[in-house]
Coordinates of C-alpha atoms in Angstrom, one line a residue:
M1142 CA -2.3 36.0 17.8
H1143 CA -3.0 39.7 17.8
S1144 CA -6.2 41.2 19.0
N1145 CA -6.8 43.0 15.6
R1146 CA -7.7 39.6 13.9
G1147 CA -11.4 40.0 14.4
I1148 CA -13.6 37.7 16.5
L1149 CA -11.0 34.8 16.6
G1150 CA -8.4 37.2 17.9
V1151 CA -10.7 38.5 20.6
T1152 CA -11.6 35.1 21.7
V1153 CA -8.0 33.9 22.0
V1154 CA -7.0 37.0 23.9
A1155 CA -9.8 36.6 26.3
V1156 CA -8.9 33.0 27.0
A1157 CA -5.3 33.9 27.4
A1158 CA -6.2 36.4 30.0
T1159 CA -8.1 33.8 32.0
V1160 CA -5.2 31.3 32.0
D1161 CA -2.3 33.7 32.3
A1162 CA -1.9 33.0 36.0
A1163 CA -1.3 29.3 35.3
D1164 CA 0.6 29.9 32.0
P1165 CA 3.1 27.1 31.7
A1166 CA 6.8 27.6 31.1
P1167 CA 7.7 27.5 27.4
S1168 CA 9.4 24.1 27.9
D1169 CA 6.3 22.6 29.5
A1170 CA 5.0 21.1 26.3
V1171 CA 2.7 18.7 28.1
A1172 CA 0.8 21.5 29.8
I1173 CA 0.6 23.5 26.6
I1174 CA -0.9 20.5 24.8
E1175 CA -3.5 20.1 27.6
Q1176 CA -4.4 23.8 27.3
M1177 CA -4.7 23.5 23.5
H1178 CA -7.0 20.5 23.9
A1179 CA -9.2 22.6 26.3
L1180 CA -9.3 25.5 23.8
T1181 CA -10.1 23.1 21.0
D1182 CA -13.0 21.7 23.0
R1183 CA -14.4 25.3 23.3
L1184 CA -13.8 25.9 19.6
Q1185 CA -15.6 22.7 18.5
N1186 CA -18.6 23.7 20.6
V1187 CA -18.8 27.4 19.7
D1188 CA -22.0 28.7 18.1
L1189 CA -20.9 29.9 14.7
S1190 CA -24.4 31.0 13.7
R1191 CA -24.0 34.1 15.8
L1192 CA -21.1 35.3 13.7
S1193 CA -21.2 37.5 10.7
D1194 CA -20.2 36.3 7.3
V1195 CA -16.9 38.2 7.6
E1196 CA -16.2 36.6 11.0
V1197 CA -17.0 33.1 9.8
D1198 CA -14.7 33.6 6.8
Q1199 CA -11.9 34.8 9.1
V1200 CA -12.4 32.0 11.7
A1201 CA -12.2 29.3 8.9
A1202 CA -9.1 30.8 7.4
E1203 CA -7.3 31.2 10.7
N1204 CA -8.3 27.7 11.7
E1205 CA -6.5 26.4 8.6
R1206 CA -3.5 28.5 9.4
L1207 CA -3.4 27.0 12.9
I1208 CA -3.4 23.5 11.4
A1209 CA -0.4 24.4 9.3
R1210 CA 1.5 25.8 12.3
L1211 CA 0.7 22.8 14.4
T1212 CA 2.0 20.6 11.6
Y1213 CA 5.3 22.5 11.7
A1214 CA 5.4 22.0 15.5
G1215 CA 4.6 18.3 15.0
N1216 CA 7.5 18.0 12.5
Q1217 CA 9.9 19.3 15.0
Q1218 CA 8.6 16.8 17.6
I1219 CA 9.3 14.0 15.1
V1220 CA 12.9 15.3 14.9
E1221 CA 13.1 15.0 18.7
V1222 CA 11.6 11.4 18.5
E1223 CA 14.5 10.6 16.1
N1224 CA 17.1 12.2 18.2
R1225 CA 16.0 10.1 21.2
S1226 CA 15.6 6.9 19.3
L1227 CA 12.1 6.5 20.6
A1228 CA 11.1 4.3 17.7
R1229 CA 13.7 1.7 18.8
K1230 CA 12.8 2.1 22.5
T1231 CA 9.1 1.4 21.9
G1232 CA 9.9 -1.7 19.9
H1233 CA 9.4 -0.2 16.4
R1234 CA 11.8 -1.1 13.6
S1235 CA 12.0 2.4 12.1
I1236 CA 10.8 6.0 12.5
I1237 CA 8.4 5.4 9.6
Q1238 CA 6.8 2.5 11.5
Y1239 CA 6.7 4.6 14.7
M1240 CA 4.9 7.4 12.8
Q1241 CA 2.4 5.0 11.3
H1242 CA 1.5 3.0 14.4
R1243 CA 2.2 5.3 17.4
L1244 CA 1.4 8.7 15.9
R1245 CA -1.3 7.3 13.5
I1246 CA 0.1 9.3 10.6
A1247 CA -1.7 8.3 7.4
F1248 CA 1.3 8.7 5.0
P1249 CA 4.4 8.4 7.1
G1250 CA 6.9 8.3 4.3
R1251 CA 5.5 11.4 2.7
R1252 CA 5.3 13.2 6.1
H1253 CA 8.9 12.2 6.9
A1254 CA 10.1 13.7 3.6
E1255 CA 8.3 16.9 4.7
V1256 CA 10.1 16.8 8.1
K1257 CA 13.5 16.4 6.5
A1258 CA 12.8 19.3 4.2
T1259 CA 11.4 21.8 6.6
A1260 CA 12.4 20.9 10.2
T1261 CA 15.5 22.0 12.1
Y1262 CA 18.0 19.3 12.9
T1263 CA 21.0 19.5 15.2
D1264 CA 24.6 19.2 14.1
L1265 CA 25.9 16.1 15.9
T1266 CA 29.4 17.5 15.9
T1267 CA 28.9 21.0 17.2
G1268 CA 25.4 20.7 18.7
Q1269 CA 24.3 23.8 16.8
P1270 CA 20.9 23.9 14.9
L1271 CA 21.2 23.3 11.2
E1272 CA 19.2 25.3 8.7
P1273 CA 16.3 23.4 7.1
E1274 CA 16.9 22.0 3.6
L1275 CA 14.2 24.4 2.3
P1276 CA 14.5 27.3 4.7
T1277 CA 12.1 29.8 3.2
L1278 CA 9.4 27.1 2.8
A1279 CA 10.0 26.1 6.5
R1280 CA 9.4 29.7 7.6
E1281 CA 6.2 29.9 5.6
L1282 CA 5.0 26.7 7.1
A1283 CA 5.9 27.8 10.7
D1284 CA 3.9 31.0 10.1
G1285 CA 0.9 29.0 8.7
R1286 CA 1.0 30.7 5.3
V1287 CA 1.4 27.3 3.5
G1288 CA 0.2 23.8 4.4
S1289 CA 1.5 20.3 3.8
A1290 CA 0.1 20.1 0.3
H1291 CA 1.9 23.3 -0.6
V1292 CA 5.1 22.0 0.9
H1293 CA 5.0 18.8 -1.2
A1294 CA 4.1 20.8 -4.4
V1295 CA 7.2 22.9 -3.9
M1296 CA 9.3 19.8 -3.0
D1297 CA 8.2 18.1 -6.3
V1298 CA 9.4 21.1 -8.3
V1299 CA 12.7 21.4 -6.4
D1300 CA 13.3 17.7 -7.0
Q1301 CA 13.2 18.4 -10.8
I1302 CA 15.9 21.0 -10.7
P1303 CA 19.0 19.4 -12.5
H1304 CA 22.0 18.5 -10.3
A1305 CA 24.2 20.7 -12.5
V1306 CA 22.3 23.9 -11.5
P1307 CA 24.6 26.0 -9.1
H1308 CA 23.7 26.1 -5.4
D1309 CA 22.8 29.8 -5.5
V1310 CA 20.4 29.4 -8.4
R1311 CA 18.8 26.4 -6.5
A1312 CA 18.4 28.5 -3.4
A1313 CA 16.9 31.4 -5.3
A1314 CA 14.4 29.0 -6.9
E1315 CA 13.4 27.6 -3.5
Q1316 CA 12.8 31.0 -2.1
T1317 CA 10.8 32.1 -5.1
L1318 CA 8.6 29.0 -5.1
A1319 CA 8.1 29.3 -1.3
E1320 CA 7.0 33.0 -1.6
Y1321 CA 4.6 32.1 -4.4
A1322 CA 3.2 29.2 -2.4
A1323 CA 1.8 31.5 0.2
T1324 CA -0.7 32.8 -2.3
L1325 CA -1.2 29.9 -4.8
T1326 CA -2.9 26.6 -4.6
P1327 CA -0.8 23.4 -4.8
A1328 CA -1.9 22.8 -8.4
E1329 CA -0.9 26.3 -9.3
I1330 CA 2.5 25.8 -7.7
G1331 CA 3.2 23.0 -10.2
Q1332 CA 2.3 25.3 -13.1
V1333 CA 4.5 28.1 -11.8
G1334 CA 7.2 25.6 -11.1
A1335 CA 7.2 24.4 -14.7
R1336 CA 7.8 28.0 -15.9
L1337 CA 10.6 28.4 -13.4
L1338 CA 12.3 25.2 -14.5
A1339 CA 12.1 26.4 -18.1
H1340 CA 14.1 29.4 -17.0
L1341 CA 16.6 27.4 -15.1
D1342 CA 17.4 25.1 -18.0
P1343 CA 16.0 26.7 -21.2
D1344 CA 18.0 24.5 -23.5
G1345 CA 17.8 21.3 -21.5
T1346 CA 21.6 21.0 -21.5
L1347 CA 21.9 20.8 -17.7
T1348 CA 19.8 17.7 -17.3
D1349 CA 22.1 14.8 -17.5
H1350 CA 21.9 11.0 -17.4
D1351 CA 22.0 10.9 -13.6
D1352 CA 18.9 13.2 -13.4
R1353 CA 17.0 10.9 -15.8
V1354 CA 18.0 7.8 -13.9
R1355 CA 17.1 9.4 -10.6
R1356 CA 13.6 10.3 -11.8
R1357 CA 12.7 6.9 -13.5
N1358 CA 9.9 5.1 -11.9
L1359 CA 6.8 3.0 -12.6
Q1360 CA 4.1 2.6 -10.0
V1361 CA 0.9 0.6 -10.0
N1362 CA -1.6 2.3 -7.8
R1363 CA -4.0 0.4 -5.5
Q1364 CA -7.2 -1.0 -7.0
R1365 CA -10.2 1.3 -7.2
A1366 CA -13.7 0.1 -6.2
D1367 CA -14.4 -1.1 -9.8
G1368 CA -11.2 -3.2 -9.8
T1369 CA -9.2 -0.9 -12.2
S1370 CA -5.8 0.6 -11.2
K1371 CA -3.9 3.6 -12.4
L1372 CA -0.4 3.1 -13.8
I1373 CA 2.0 6.0 -13.3
A1374 CA 5.5 6.1 -14.8
N1375 CA 8.5 8.3 -15.6
L1376 CA 10.4 6.6 -18.4
T1377 CA 14.0 7.0 -19.4
P1378 CA 14.5 7.9 -23.1
L1379 CA 15.5 4.3 -24.0
A1380 CA 12.5 2.8 -22.2
R1381 CA 10.2 5.2 -23.9
A1382 CA 11.7 4.4 -27.3
R1383 CA 11.1 0.7 -26.7
I1384 CA 7.5 1.2 -25.6
M1385 CA 6.7 3.4 -28.5
T1386 CA 8.2 0.8 -30.9
F1387 CA 6.2 -1.9 -29.3
L1388 CA 2.9 0.1 -29.4
A1389 CA 3.5 0.9 -33.1
V1390 CA 3.2 -2.8 -34.0
W1391 CA 0.9 -4.2 -31.2
A1392 CA -1.6 -1.3 -30.7
R1393 CA -2.6 -0.7 -34.3
P1394 CA -6.4 -0.4 -34.9
G1395 CA -7.8 -3.9 -35.2
M1396 CA -5.0 -5.6 -33.3
N1397 CA -5.3 -7.4 -29.9
N1398 CA -8.9 -6.3 -29.4
P1399 CA -10.3 -8.4 -26.5
T1400 CA -13.9 -7.5 -27.4
D1401 CA -13.4 -8.8 -31.0
P1402 CA -12.9 -12.6 -31.2
E1403 CA -11.6 -12.3 -34.8
S1404 CA -9.0 -9.6 -33.9
P1405 CA -5.4 -10.8 -34.6
C1406 CA -3.2 -11.3 -31.6
G1407 CA 0.5 -10.3 -31.4
S1408 CA 2.4 -8.1 -33.8
I1409 CA 0.8 -6.6 -36.9
E1410 CA 3.7 -7.9 -38.9
D1411 CA 2.6 -11.4 -38.4
A1412 CA -1.1 -10.8 -39.2
D1413 CA -3.1 -11.1 -42.4
P1414 CA -3.5 -7.6 -43.8
E1415 CA -7.1 -8.3 -44.9
V1416 CA -8.0 -9.6 -41.5
V1417 CA -6.5 -6.6 -39.8
A1418 CA -8.3 -4.2 -42.1
A1419 CA -11.6 -5.9 -41.4
A1420 CA -11.0 -5.8 -37.7
A1421 CA -9.9 -2.2 -37.8
D1422 CA -13.3 -1.2 -39.3
R1423 CA -14.9 -2.8 -36.3
D1424 CA -12.5 -1.2 -33.8
H1425 CA -14.0 1.7 -31.9
R1426 CA -11.4 1.8 -29.1
T1427 CA -9.5 5.0 -28.3
P1428 CA -5.7 5.1 -28.8
A1429 CA -5.2 4.8 -25.0
Q1430 CA -7.5 1.7 -24.9
R1431 CA -5.5 0.2 -27.7
N1432 CA -2.3 0.8 -25.8
H1433 CA -3.7 -0.9 -22.8
D1434 CA -4.9 -3.9 -24.7
A1435 CA -1.6 -4.2 -26.5
L1436 CA 0.3 -4.3 -23.2
N1437 CA -2.1 -6.8 -21.8
A1438 CA -1.6 -9.0 -24.8
L1439 CA 2.1 -8.8 -24.5
L1440 CA 2.0 -9.8 -20.9
E1441 CA -0.2 -12.8 -21.7
A1442 CA 2.3 -13.9 -24.4
V1443 CA 5.1 -13.6 -21.9
F1444 CA 3.3 -15.7 -19.3
D1445 CA 2.4 -18.3 -22.0
D1446 CA 6.0 -18.5 -23.3
G1447 CA 7.4 -19.1 -19.8
M1448 CA 9.9 -16.2 -20.1
L1449 CA 9.3 -15.3 -16.4
G1450 CA 10.8 -18.6 -15.2
K1451 CA 9.3 -21.6 -13.5
T1452 CA 8.9 -20.5 -9.9
H1453 CA 9.0 -17.4 -7.8
R1454 CA 9.3 -17.6 -4.0
G1455 CA 8.2 -21.2 -4.2
L1456 CA 5.1 -20.5 -6.3
P1457 CA 4.7 -21.4 -10.0
V1458 CA 5.1 -18.3 -12.2
Q1459 CA 1.5 -18.3 -13.4
L1460 CA -1.7 -16.3 -12.7
I1461 CA -2.8 -18.0 -9.5
A1462 CA -6.2 -17.2 -8.2
K1463 CA -8.6 -18.6 -5.6
A1464 CA -12.4 -18.2 -5.6
E1465 CA -15.3 -19.3 -3.5
L1466 CA -17.3 -22.1 -5.1
D1467 CA -20.6 -20.2 -4.5
D1468 CA -19.3 -17.2 -6.4
L1469 CA -18.2 -19.4 -9.3
I1470 CA -21.7 -21.0 -9.5
R1471 CA -23.4 -17.6 -9.4
E1472 CA -20.8 -16.1 -11.7
T1473 CA -20.6 -13.1 -9.3
G1474 CA -18.1 -11.6 -6.9
S1475 CA -14.3 -11.6 -7.1
A1476 CA -11.4 -14.0 -7.0
T1477 CA -8.1 -13.1 -5.3
S1478 CA -4.8 -13.6 -7.2
A1479 CA -1.5 -14.4 -5.5
D1480 CA -0.4 -10.8 -6.0
G1481 CA -3.4 -9.5 -4.1
T1482 CA -5.4 -8.4 -7.2
L1483 CA -9.2 -8.8 -7.1
I1484 CA -10.3 -10.4 -10.4
P1485 CA -14.0 -10.3 -11.3
I1486 CA -15.4 -13.9 -11.5
A1487 CA -16.6 -13.2 -15.0
D1488 CA -13.0 -12.5 -16.1
L1489 CA -11.7 -15.6 -14.3
I1490 CA -14.3 -17.8 -16.0
A1491 CA -13.4 -16.3 -19.4
I1492 CA -9.8 -17.6 -19.1
G1493 CA -10.9 -20.8 -17.4
A1494 CA -10.4 -23.0 -20.4
D1495 CA -6.6 -22.5 -20.1
V1496 CA -6.2 -22.9 -16.4
Q1497 CA -4.6 -25.7 -14.5
P1498 CA -7.1 -26.7 -11.7
W1499 CA -5.6 -27.5 -8.3
L1500 CA -7.7 -29.0 -5.6
A1501 CA -7.3 -27.3 -2.2
V1502 CA -5.7 -30.0 -0.1
F1503 CA -6.5 -31.7 3.2
R1504 CA -4.9 -31.9 6.6
D1505 CA -3.2 -35.3 7.2
A1506 CA -3.7 -36.1 3.5
T1507 CA -1.4 -38.8 2.1
A1508 CA -1.7 -38.0 -1.6
V1509 CA -0.1 -34.6 -1.2
P1510 CA 3.0 -34.1 1.0
L1511 CA 2.2 -31.4 3.6
Y1512 CA 4.1 -32.7 6.6
F1513 CA 7.9 -33.1 6.6
G1514 CA 8.9 -32.8 10.3
R1515 CA 12.6 -32.0 10.4
G1516 CA 13.1 -33.6 6.9
K1517 CA 13.0 -30.2 5.1
R1518 CA 13.6 -26.6 6.1
L1519 CA 12.0 -24.7 3.1
A1520 CA 8.3 -25.0 2.3
T1521 CA 7.4 -26.9 -0.9
M1522 CA 5.3 -25.6 -3.8
E1523 CA 2.4 -27.7 -2.5
Q1524 CA 2.6 -26.2 0.9
R1525 CA 2.7 -22.7 -0.5
L1526 CA -0.3 -23.3 -2.6
V1527 CA -2.2 -24.8 0.3
S1528 CA -1.2 -21.8 2.5
F1529 CA -2.5 -19.4 -0.3
A1530 CA -5.7 -21.3 -0.5
R1531 CA -6.5 -20.7 3.2
P1532 CA -9.1 -18.0 3.8
D1533 CA -6.4 -15.7 5.1
G1534 CA -3.5 -16.9 2.9
E1535 CA -3.4 -14.2 0.3
M1536 CA -1.0 -11.9 2.2
C1537 CA 1.6 -11.6 4.9
S1538 CA 0.1 -12.7 8.2
N1539 CA 1.6 -9.7 10.1
P1540 CA -1.3 -7.5 11.2
D1541 CA 0.3 -4.4 9.9
C1542 CA 1.0 -5.7 6.4
D1543 CA -0.8 -6.4 3.1
M1544 CA 2.2 -7.7 1.1
P1545 CA 0.7 -10.3 -1.3
T1546 CA 1.6 -13.9 -1.6
T1547 CA 3.9 -13.3 -4.5
H1548 CA 6.2 -11.4 -2.2
V1549 CA 6.2 -13.5 1.0
E1550 CA 8.2 -16.3 2.5
M1551 CA 7.0 -19.2 4.7
H1552 CA 7.6 -18.6 8.4
H1553 CA 7.9 -21.4 11.0
A1554 CA 5.4 -19.5 13.2
H1555 CA 5.0 -21.6 16.3
T1556 CA 8.5 -22.9 16.7
D1557 CA 11.3 -21.6 14.4
W1558 CA 13.3 -24.1 12.4
G1559 CA 16.5 -23.1 14.3
D1560 CA 14.7 -23.9 17.6
G1561 CA 13.6 -27.4 16.4
G1562 CA 10.4 -26.4 14.6
F1563 CA 8.9 -28.7 12.0
T1564 CA 8.2 -27.8 8.4
D1565 CA 4.6 -28.9 8.6
I1566 CA 1.6 -27.0 7.2
D1567 CA 0.2 -26.3 10.7
N1568 CA 3.5 -24.5 11.6
L1569 CA 3.8 -22.4 8.5
T1570 CA 2.4 -19.0 7.8
P1571 CA 3.1 -16.4 5.1
A1572 CA 5.4 -13.6 6.1
C1573 CA 7.0 -10.9 4.0
T1574 CA 10.8 -10.6 4.0
R1575 CA 10.8 -7.6 6.3
H1576 CA 8.5 -9.0 8.9
H1577 CA 10.0 -12.5 8.7
H1578 CA 13.4 -11.0 9.6
M1579 CA 11.9 -9.1 12.5
V1580 CA 10.9 -12.4 14.3
G1581 CA 13.0 -13.0 17.5
D1582 CA 13.1 -12.7 21.3
Q1583 CA 14.6 -9.2 21.5
P1584 CA 12.8 -5.9 22.1
G1585 CA 11.6 -4.5 18.8
Q1586 CA 11.3 -8.0 17.3
Y1587 CA 8.1 -10.1 17.0
S1588 CA 7.0 -13.3 18.8
T1589 CA 4.6 -15.5 16.8
R1590 CA 2.5 -18.5 17.5
M1591 CA -0.2 -20.5 15.7
I1592 CA -3.7 -20.7 17.1
A1593 CA -4.6 -24.3 17.7
D1594 CA -8.4 -24.1 18.1
G1595 CA -11.4 -21.9 18.0
A1596 CA -12.7 -19.6 15.2
D1597 CA -9.1 -18.5 14.4
E1598 CA -7.6 -22.0 14.3
G1599 CA -4.6 -22.1 11.9
R1600 CA -4.0 -18.4 12.0
C1601 CA -0.8 -16.7 13.2
V1602 CA -0.6 -14.3 16.1
W1603 CA 2.0 -11.6 16.2
Q1604 CA 3.2 -9.7 19.3
L1605 CA 5.8 -6.9 19.2
N1606 CA 8.3 -7.4 22.0
A1607 CA 8.7 -4.5 24.4
E1608 CA 11.8 -3.7 26.5
P1609 CA 11.9 -5.3 30.0
G1610 CA 9.6 -3.5 32.4
A1611 CA 7.6 -1.8 29.7
P1612 CA 3.9 -2.7 29.3
P1613 CA 3.5 -5.7 27.0
N1614 CA 2.1 -5.1 23.6
P1615 CA -1.1 -6.9 22.7
E1616 CA -1.2 -10.0 20.5
R1617 CA -2.7 -9.3 17.1
I1618 CA -4.0 -11.1 14.0
N1619 CA -4.1 -9.8 10.4
R1620 CA -7.8 -9.2 9.9
R1621 CA -7.6 -7.7 6.4
P1622 CA -8.5 -10.9 4.6
D1623 CA -11.7 -11.1 6.7
I1624 CA -13.4 -8.0 5.5
A1625 CA -15.1 -9.5 2.4
G1626 CA -16.4 -12.4 4.4
R1627 CA -17.6 -10.2 7.1
F1628 CA -19.3 -7.9 4.6
R1629 CA -21.2 -10.9 3.1
E1630 CA -22.3 -12.0 6.6
V1631 CA -23.6 -8.5 7.4
L1632 CA -25.3 -8.2 4.0
T1633 CA -27.0 -11.6 4.5
D1634 CA -28.3 -10.6 7.9
I1635 CA -29.6 -7.3 6.6
R1636 CA -31.4 -9.0 3.7
D1637 CA -32.8 -11.7 6.0
A1638 CA -34.1 -8.9 8.2
I1639 CA -35.8 -7.1 5.3
H1640 CA -36.9 -10.0 3.1
G1641 CA -36.9 -13.0 5.4
Q1642 CA -34.5 -15.8 5.2
L1643 CA -33.8 -17.0 1.7
E1644 CA -33.6 -20.6 0.5
P1645 CA -30.0 -21.9 0.6
L1646 CA -28.1 -22.1 -2.7
S1647 CA -28.8 -25.4 -4.4
V1648 CA -26.4 -27.1 -6.8
D1649 CA -26.6 -30.4 -8.6
A1650 CA -23.3 -31.8 -7.3
P1651 CA -22.5 -30.0 -4.0
R1652 CA -18.9 -29.7 -3.2
P1653 CA -17.3 -28.5 0.1
Q1654 CA -16.5 -24.8 0.2
L1655 CA -12.9 -23.6 0.3
R1656 CA -13.0 -23.0 4.0
Q1657 CA -14.3 -26.5 4.6
V1658 CA -11.8 -28.2 2.3
I1659 CA -8.7 -26.6 3.8
D1660 CA -7.6 -28.2 7.1
R1661 CA -10.2 -31.0 7.1
Q1662 CA -9.3 -33.8 9.5
E1663 CA -10.3 -36.5 7.1
A1664 CA -10.6 -36.9 3.3
S1665 CA -12.4 -39.6 1.4
P1666 CA -10.3 -41.9 -0.9
A1667 CA -12.0 -40.3 -3.9
E1668 CA -11.0 -36.8 -2.8
L1669 CA -7.4 -37.9 -2.2
A1670 CA -7.3 -39.6 -5.6
I1671 CA -8.6 -36.4 -7.3
A1672 CA -6.0 -34.3 -5.5
S1673 CA -3.2 -36.6 -6.6
V1674 CA -4.3 -36.6 -10.2
L1675 CA -4.7 -32.9 -10.5
L1676 CA -1.4 -32.2 -8.8
N1677 CA 0.5 -34.6 -11.1
A1678 CA -1.2 -33.2 -14.2
A1679 CA -0.4 -29.6 -13.2
Y1680 CA 3.1 -30.0 -12.0
L1681 CA 4.8 -33.0 -13.6
N1682 CA 8.0 -32.6 -11.6

């Protein structure tokens, strides 16, 4: 930095003068990083109260510029990691996994897209550096005039440029957007980009079928704290036409209103006009709410009709949920569905009249087959349901994964089937396809085993295999399913400390909690009989 940049420039120049004698060579990145950490320590502890308003403003602005410049340097380091195959050498399956777990990058896929767009790669044939995909944007990031959010805003606009646009027009658009990005916010870049795209294809004639197919998507975001989720989609013209036709007959006022028990369900064409008119007068939903309720009613009809098939990955194609008995009694808390969705207990009770109850089964039970030895290779539906009912069974057991039950396979955790392992419930654990295929004895693969006793009995331990001579990686357990239980324990302790210990929950007919039912050593004849009856009633085959 130059000394005419105010107090920050003076400080940096002064520090540079003190370390000039030991200034590392440009290639000594390790020493440079150490010096940067030392300077950062000083910056974190500086007394900002002694600066003027102008100086504080400049320090804050230049600090953000430094963050952007370091991001560019970090992107180039990720390129070097790829060139050296460090992800494979350290036992990681991909560069994305390496970035997530070794570099602790929050959104590795998004960051890797930024790297590919702005970093300089090497031509494997000539050994010469290649120009970044977005060269002007890369220069702006290297200078710190734009940050990662600006980069992705420009990338989003460039991605919308039709394939039929000539290369020189595309290059001019990238340069224009990058120059504007240096002075605009990320949101403003999107607005400017929309105007630019209108100039590139004013008649919409350059956008073709391939562009529309490339942009199509539908994404269900993670659940918010209140349990709701945001749905984001880019629809092809045909998909949009179908949805609009569906909404025209299912989302009319008065139709499919979950808050009105007399509201007709299904299509308006099949409903009594007088009943619809009366329900419409009581309907105070917004058009967007009616659209939501119509889609929910359609999905309910699809489930009830059996159009989704009978089984998926060994589980019945139904809404499968598990809940703690105490929560059901109190009508509070949340149940967990097989796809990982948290469902409020009140909503679960509301549909309880139509459910097929399935008693969580018992270890060594004879009424329900859970042990097959070498007689079967694939887990049965009963084994999958028991696995889901375990306190940690709602997702892949790999510690770095939260893939829900509907997308997992059953892994022979302690001894693989190919090595003589048994298809028994105490040797089975849920594993998503990706992690299941990563199990093996080679570096970069996982070794697994089941815990036989203690607090974690019945859980699967995963260990990433390192290359010979490398420090071994630690054994790990997926602790994600434990957070709700741990929260309840902490909350109970805090309430007991404040209010004193409360009387335990009393019920007329106490039944064992889910954690006690699963993996019990013994079951009474009555419990076995109930399990058998419920299983036969729910799944006749």
